[in-house]
Amino acid sequence: MLVTADRVFGGHLYVRNGKIAAISDDGTLPAREELDAAGLYVLPGMLDCHAHINDPGFTWREDLPHASEAAAVGGVTTLIDMPLQNTPPLTSADAFANKLAVFEGRSLVDYALWGGLVTDNTAELAGMDAAGAVGFKAFIAPVSLGYSSVDMGLAREALFPLKALGGLDGFHCEYHALICAGEARAKAGGGTRRAFLDSRPVVAEVIATANVIELARETGARVHICHVSHPRVAELVRRAQADGLSVTGETCPHYLVFNDMDLKEEGRFKMNPPIRDESDRLALLEGIKDGTIEFIATDHA
């Protein structure tokens, strides 16, 4: 059963040199080898544009062979790995070359790498771009693991050369000052489930996303809004696209499947941005259906 963009039908798929060569209903084309997939569904491989594979440096959590095996089992045939949760983070051309060498020959699926944008590496962007970085990840929110957040001034400074390179900047959009203030209140009031959710309000995501979009408007650069958790953020992406800006957005399975009531006191289902309430979840699904949010990525970590 072949699954295409517009139908599911019984048929025969022909592959030559690793590429789809033909599709037929009756199987009359000659073939040197036949694979019988009767009773199974054959789908295009999925591309996960936001993964944290932890290799090198955090391999006690996971390494590339295990991550790529899990991806293949789930039908993901391309992983695009983020620049943090690596040692060193991918914030220089040298670190990028090192990671390419570490990955060589160890993955069961195709892969590509994000580079990083941090407080002190704008001079490295061109080198990473030349080495094959598909984009550059920046945090407007607080971040750890040897990575640093950028403010709007530095983000603006970086978007001009990225525009010249034709590069893409992906942003974790939660406004830094609001998150820090919320975390301080949560810690002072006790570490409860509700306190965590209140420490990362949707307004922090909305403000950061709106600011990034305005920088894209000014610079003409390509920007990508990572892990959209709320329909208000999706609406900002929709308006930017309607204005002709080069802005894309992604969301993740957890925002489409779970709601804030699934967050457990011991921390299960805790992520940043947090999962939102049930009405927000349902409204975010509409942003998938109408094409505003163009990517579903795992943010696998």
CSV table of N, CA and C in Angstrom, one decimal, residues 56-160:
chain,number,residue,atom,x,y,z
A,56,PRO,N,29.1,14.0,20.3
A,56,PRO,CA,29.9,13.5,21.4
A,56,PRO,C,29.6,14.3,22.7
A,57,GLY,N,30.0,13.7,23.8
A,57,GLY,CA,30.1,14.4,25.1
A,57,GLY,C,29.0,14.0,26.1
A,58,PHE,N,27.8,13.6,25.6
A,58,PHE,CA,26.8,13.2,26.6
A,58,PHE,C,26.3,11.8,26.2
A,59,THR,N,27.2,10.9,25.8
A,59,THR,CA,26.8,9.6,25.3
A,59,THR,C,26.4,8.7,26.4
A,60,TRP,N,26.5,9.1,27.7
A,60,TRP,CA,25.9,8.3,28.7
A,60,TRP,C,24.3,8.4,28.6
A,61,ARG,N,23.8,9.4,27.9
A,61,ARG,CA,22.4,9.5,27.7
A,61,ARG,C,22.0,8.7,26.4
A,62,GLU,N,22.8,9.0,25.3
A,62,GLU,CA,22.5,8.4,24.0
A,62,GLU,C,23.7,8.7,23.1
A,63,ASP,N,23.9,7.8,22.1
A,63,ASP,CA,24.8,8.1,21.1
A,63,ASP,C,24.2,8.0,19.7
A,64,LEU,N,25.0,8.3,18.7
A,64,LEU,CA,24.4,8.4,17.3
A,64,LEU,C,23.9,7.0,16.8
A,65,PRO,N,24.7,5.9,17.0
A,65,PRO,CA,24.1,4.6,16.6
A,65,PRO,C,22.7,4.3,17.2
A,66,HIS,N,22.5,4.5,18.5
A,66,HIS,CA,21.2,4.3,19.1
A,66,HIS,C,20.2,5.2,18.6
A,67,ALA,N,20.5,6.5,18.5
A,67,ALA,CA,19.5,7.5,18.1
A,67,ALA,C,19.1,7.2,16.6
A,68,SER,N,20.0,6.9,15.8
A,68,SER,CA,19.7,6.6,14.4
A,68,SER,C,18.9,5.3,14.2
A,69,GLU,N,19.2,4.3,15.1
A,69,GLU,CA,18.4,3.1,15.0
A,69,GLU,C,17.0,3.4,15.5
A,70,ALA,N,16.8,4.2,16.5
A,70,ALA,CA,15.4,4.5,17.0
A,70,ALA,C,14.7,5.3,15.9
A,71,ALA,N,15.4,6.2,15.2
A,71,ALA,CA,14.8,7.0,14.2
A,71,ALA,C,14.3,6.1,13.1
A,72,ALA,N,15.2,5.2,12.6
A,72,ALA,CA,14.8,4.3,11.5
A,72,ALA,C,13.6,3.4,11.9
A,73,VAL,N,13.5,2.9,13.1
A,73,VAL,CA,12.4,2.1,13.5
A,73,VAL,C,11.1,2.9,13.4
A,74,GLY,N,11.2,4.3,13.7
A,74,GLY,CA,10.0,5.1,13.7
A,74,GLY,C,9.7,5.7,12.3
A,75,GLY,N,10.5,5.3,11.3
A,75,GLY,CA,10.3,5.9,9.9
A,75,GLY,C,10.9,7.2,9.7
A,76,VAL,N,11.8,7.6,10.5
A,76,VAL,CA,12.6,8.9,10.3
A,76,VAL,C,13.9,8.5,9.6
A,77,THR,N,14.0,9.0,8.4
A,77,THR,CA,15.2,8.7,7.6
A,77,THR,C,16.2,9.8,7.5
A,78,THR,N,15.9,11.0,8.1
A,78,THR,CA,16.9,12.0,8.2
A,78,THR,C,16.8,12.7,9.5
A,79,LEU,N,17.9,12.8,10.3
A,79,LEU,CA,18.0,13.5,11.5
A,79,LEU,C,18.8,14.8,11.3
A,80,ILE,N,18.3,15.9,11.8
A,80,ILE,CA,19.1,17.2,11.8
A,80,ILE,C,19.4,17.5,13.2
A,81,ASP,N,20.6,17.4,13.6
A,81,ASP,CA,21.1,17.5,15.0
A,81,ASP,C,21.4,18.9,15.4
A,82,MET,N,20.9,19.3,16.6
A,82,MET,CA,21.1,20.6,17.1
A,82,MET,C,22.6,20.8,17.7
A,83,PRO,N,23.0,22.0,17.8
A,83,PRO,CA,24.4,22.2,18.2
A,83,PRO,C,24.8,22.1,19.6
A,84,LEU,N,23.8,22.0,20.5
A,84,LEU,CA,24.1,21.9,21.9
A,84,LEU,C,23.6,20.5,22.4
A,85,GLN,N,24.0,20.2,23.6
A,85,GLN,CA,24.1,18.8,24.1
A,85,GLN,C,25.2,18.0,23.3
A,86,ASN,N,26.2,18.8,22.9
A,86,ASN,CA,27.5,18.2,22.4
A,86,ASN,C,28.6,18.8,23.2
A,87,THR,N,29.7,18.1,23.2
A,87,THR,CA,31.0,18.7,23.7
A,87,THR,C,32.0,18.6,22.7
A,88,PRO,N,32.5,19.7,22.2
A,88,PRO,CA,32.1,21.1,22.5
A,88,PRO,C,30.8,21.4,21.7
A,89,PRO,N,30.0,22.4,22.1
A,89,PRO,CA,28.9,22.9,21.3
A,89,PRO,C,29.4,23.3,19.9
A,90,LEU,N,28.5,23.2,18.9
A,90,LEU,CA,28.9,23.5,17.5
A,90,LEU,C,28.8,25.0,17.3
A,91,THR,N,29.7,25.7,17.8
A,91,THR,CA,29.7,27.2,17.7
A,91,THR,C,31.0,27.7,16.9
A,92,SER,N,31.7,26.8,16.3
A,92,SER,CA,32.9,27.2,15.5
A,92,SER,C,33.0,26.2,14.4
A,93,ALA,N,33.8,26.6,13.3
A,93,ALA,CA,34.1,25.7,12.2
A,93,ALA,C,34.9,24.5,12.6
A,94,ASP,N,35.8,24.7,13.6
A,94,ASP,CA,36.6,23.6,14.1
A,94,ASP,C,35.7,22.5,14.8
A,95,ALA,N,34.8,23.0,15.6
A,95,ALA,CA,33.9,22.1,16.3
A,95,ALA,C,33.0,21.4,15.3
A,96,PHE,N,32.5,22.1,14.3
A,96,PHE,CA,31.7,21.5,13.3
A,96,PHE,C,32.4,20.4,12.6
A,97,ALA,N,33.7,20.6,12.2
A,97,ALA,CA,34.5,19.6,11.5
A,97,ALA,C,34.7,18.4,12.4
A,98,ASN,N,34.9,18.7,13.7
A,98,ASN,CA,35.1,17.6,14.6
A,98,ASN,C,33.9,16.7,14.7
A,99,LYS,N,32.7,17.3,14.8
A,99,LYS,CA,31.5,16.5,14.9
A,99,LYS,C,31.2,15.7,13.6
A,100,LEU,N,31.5,16.3,12.5
A,100,LEU,CA,31.4,15.5,11.2
A,100,LEU,C,32.3,14.3,11.3
A,101,ALA,N,33.5,14.4,11.8
A,101,ALA,CA,34.4,13.3,11.9
A,101,ALA,C,33.9,12.3,12.8
A,102,VAL,N,33.3,12.7,14.0
A,102,VAL,CA,32.8,11.8,15.0
A,102,VAL,C,31.6,11.0,14.4
A,103,PHE,N,30.7,11.7,13.6
A,103,PHE,CA,29.5,11.0,13.0
A,103,PHE,C,29.8,10.1,11.9
A,104,GLU,N,31.0,10.2,11.2
A,104,GLU,CA,31.2,9.5,10.0
A,104,GLU,C,31.1,8.0,10.2
A,105,GLY,N,30.2,7.4,9.3
A,105,GLY,CA,30.1,5.9,9.3
A,105,GLY,C,29.3,5.3,10.5
A,106,ARG,N,28.7,6.1,11.3
A,106,ARG,CA,28.1,5.6,12.6
A,106,ARG,C,26.6,5.7,12.6
A,107,SER,N,26.0,6.2,11.5
A,107,SER,CA,24.5,6.5,11.5
A,107,SER,C,23.8,5.5,10.6
A,108,LEU,N,22.7,5.0,11.0
A,108,LEU,CA,21.9,4.2,10.1
A,108,LEU,C,21.0,5.0,9.2
A,109,VAL,N,20.9,6.3,9.4
A,109,VAL,CA,20.0,7.2,8.6
A,109,VAL,C,20.8,8.4,8.1
A,110,ASP,N,20.3,9.1,7.2
A,110,ASP,CA,20.9,10.4,6.8
A,110,ASP,C,20.9,11.4,7.9
A,111,TYR,N,21.8,12.3,7.9
A,111,TYR,CA,21.9,13.3,8.9
A,111,TYR,C,22.4,14.6,8.4
A,112,ALA,N,22.1,15.7,9.1
A,112,ALA,CA,22.7,17.0,8.8
A,112,ALA,C,22.8,17.7,10.2
A,113,LEU,N,23.6,18.8,10.2
A,113,LEU,CA,23.9,19.5,11.5
A,113,LEU,C,23.5,20.9,11.4
A,114,TRP,N,22.9,21.4,12.5
A,114,TRP,CA,22.8,22.8,12.8
A,114,TRP,C,24.1,23.3,13.4
A,115,GLY,N,24.4,24.6,13.1
A,115,GLY,CA,25.5,25.3,13.9
A,115,GLY,C,24.8,26.1,15.0
A,116,GLY,N,25.6,26.8,15.8
A,116,GLY,CA,25.1,27.6,16.9
A,116,GLY,C,25.4,29.0,16.7
A,117,LEU,N,24.4,29.9,17.2
A,117,LEU,CA,24.7,31.3,17.3
A,117,LEU,C,24.7,31.6,18.8
A,118,VAL,N,25.8,32.1,19.4
A,118,VAL,CA,25.9,32.4,20.8
A,118,VAL,C,26.5,33.8,20.9
A,119,THR,N,26.9,34.2,22.1
A,119,THR,CA,27.2,35.6,22.3
A,119,THR,C,28.5,36.1,21.6
A,120,ASP,N,29.4,35.1,21.3
A,120,ASP,CA,30.7,35.6,20.9
A,120,ASP,C,31.2,34.9,19.6
A,121,ASN,N,30.3,34.4,18.7
A,121,ASN,CA,30.8,33.6,17.6
A,121,ASN,C,30.3,34.1,16.2
A,122,THR,N,29.9,35.4,16.1
A,122,THR,CA,29.4,35.8,14.8
A,122,THR,C,30.4,35.7,13.7
A,123,ALA,N,31.7,35.7,14.1
A,123,ALA,CA,32.8,35.6,13.1
A,123,ALA,C,32.9,34.2,12.6
A,124,GLU,N,32.3,33.2,13.2
A,124,GLU,CA,32.4,31.8,12.9
A,124,GLU,C,31.3,31.4,11.9
A,125,LEU,N,30.2,32.2,11.7
A,125,LEU,CA,29.1,31.8,11.0
A,125,LEU,C,29.4,31.4,9.6
A,126,ALA,N,30.2,32.2,8.9
A,126,ALA,CA,30.5,31.9,7.5
A,126,ALA,C,31.3,30.6,7.4
A,127,GLY,N,32.2,30.3,8.3
A,127,GLY,CA,32.9,29.0,8.2
A,127,GLY,C,32.0,27.8,8.4
A,128,MET,N,31.1,27.9,9.4
A,128,MET,CA,30.2,26.8,9.6
A,128,MET,C,29.2,26.7,8.4
A,129,ASP,N,28.8,27.8,7.9
A,129,ASP,CA,27.9,27.7,6.7
A,129,ASP,C,28.7,27.0,5.5
A,130,ALA,N,29.9,27.3,5.3
A,130,ALA,CA,30.7,26.7,4.3
A,130,ALA,C,30.9,25.2,4.5
A,131,ALA,N,30.9,24.8,5.8
A,131,ALA,CA,31.1,23.4,6.2
A,131,ALA,C,29.9,22.6,6.1
A,132,GLY,N,28.7,23.3,5.8
A,132,GLY,CA,27.5,22.5,5.6
A,132,GLY,C,26.4,22.7,6.7
A,133,ALA,N,26.5,23.7,7.6
A,133,ALA,CA,25.5,23.9,8.6
A,133,ALA,C,24.2,24.3,7.9
A,134,VAL,N,23.1,23.6,8.2
A,134,VAL,CA,21.8,23.9,7.6
A,134,VAL,C,21.1,25.1,8.2
A,135,GLY,N,21.6,25.5,9.4
A,135,GLY,CA,21.0,26.7,10.0
A,135,GLY,C,21.8,26.9,11.3
A,136,PHE,N,21.4,28.0,12.1
A,136,PHE,CA,22.1,28.4,13.3
A,136,PHE,C,21.1,28.6,14.4
A,137,LYS,N,21.3,27.8,15.5
A,137,LYS,CA,20.3,27.8,16.6
A,137,LYS,C,20.7,28.9,17.6
A,138,ALA,N,19.7,29.7,18.0
A,138,ALA,CA,20.0,30.7,19.0
A,138,ALA,C,18.9,30.7,20.0
A,139,PHE,N,19.2,31.0,21.3
A,139,PHE,CA,18.3,31.0,22.4
A,139,PHE,C,18.0,32.5,22.8
A,140,ILE,N,16.8,32.9,22.8
A,140,ILE,CA,16.4,34.1,23.4
A,140,ILE,C,16.1,33.9,24.9
A,141,ALA,N,15.9,32.6,25.2
A,141,ALA,CA,15.6,32.2,26.6
A,141,ALA,C,16.9,31.8,27.3
A,142,PRO,N,16.8,31.6,28.6
A,142,PRO,CA,18.0,31.1,29.4
A,142,PRO,C,18.3,29.7,28.9
A,143,VAL,N,19.6,29.3,28.9
A,143,VAL,CA,20.1,28.1,28.4
A,143,VAL,C,21.3,27.7,29.2
A,144,SER,N,21.6,26.3,29.2
A,144,SER,CA,22.7,25.8,30.0
A,144,SER,C,23.6,25.0,29.1
A,145,LEU,N,24.3,24.0,29.6
A,145,LEU,CA,25.1,23.1,28.9
A,145,LEU,C,26.2,23.7,28.1
A,146,GLY,N,26.8,24.8,28.7
A,146,GLY,CA,27.9,25.4,28.0
A,146,GLY,C,27.5,26.3,26.8
A,147,TYR,N,26.3,26.6,26.7
A,147,TYR,CA,25.7,27.4,25.6
A,147,TYR,C,25.4,28.8,26.2
A,148,SER,N,25.2,29.8,25.4
A,148,SER,CA,24.8,31.1,25.9
A,148,SER,C,23.7,31.7,25.1
A,149,SER,N,22.8,32.5,25.8
A,149,SER,CA,21.7,33.1,25.2
A,149,SER,C,22.2,34.4,24.4
A,150,VAL,N,21.3,34.8,23.4
A,150,VAL,CA,21.6,36.0,22.7
A,150,VAL,C,20.5,37.0,23.0
A,151,ASP,N,20.8,38.3,23.0
A,151,ASP,CA,19.8,39.3,23.2
A,151,ASP,C,19.4,39.8,21.8
A,152,MET,N,18.4,40.7,21.7
A,152,MET,CA,17.9,41.1,20.4
A,152,MET,C,19.0,41.9,19.6
A,153,GLY,N,19.8,42.6,20.3
A,153,GLY,CA,20.9,43.3,19.6
A,153,GLY,C,21.8,42.4,18.9
A,154,LEU,N,22.3,41.4,19.6
A,154,LEU,CA,23.2,40.4,18.9
A,154,LEU,C,22.5,39.6,17.8
A,155,ALA,N,21.2,39.3,18.1
A,155,ALA,CA,20.5,38.6,17.0
A,155,ALA,C,20.4,39.4,15.8
A,156,ARG,N,20.1,40.7,16.0
A,156,ARG,CA,20.0,41.6,14.8
A,156,ARG,C,21.4,41.7,14.1
A,157,GLU,N,22.4,41.8,14.9
A,157,GLU,CA,23.8,41.9,14.3
A,157,GLU,C,24.1,40.7,13.5
A,158,ALA,N,23.6,39.5,13.9
A,158,ALA,CA,24.0,38.2,13.2
A,158,ALA,C,23.1,38.1,12.0
A,159,LEU,N,21.9,38.6,12.0
A,159,LEU,CA,21.0,38.3,10.9
A,159,LEU,C,21.4,39.0,9.6
A,160,PHE,N,22.1,40.1,9.7
A,160,PHE,CA,22.6,40.8,8.5
A,160,PHE,C,23.6,39.9,7.7
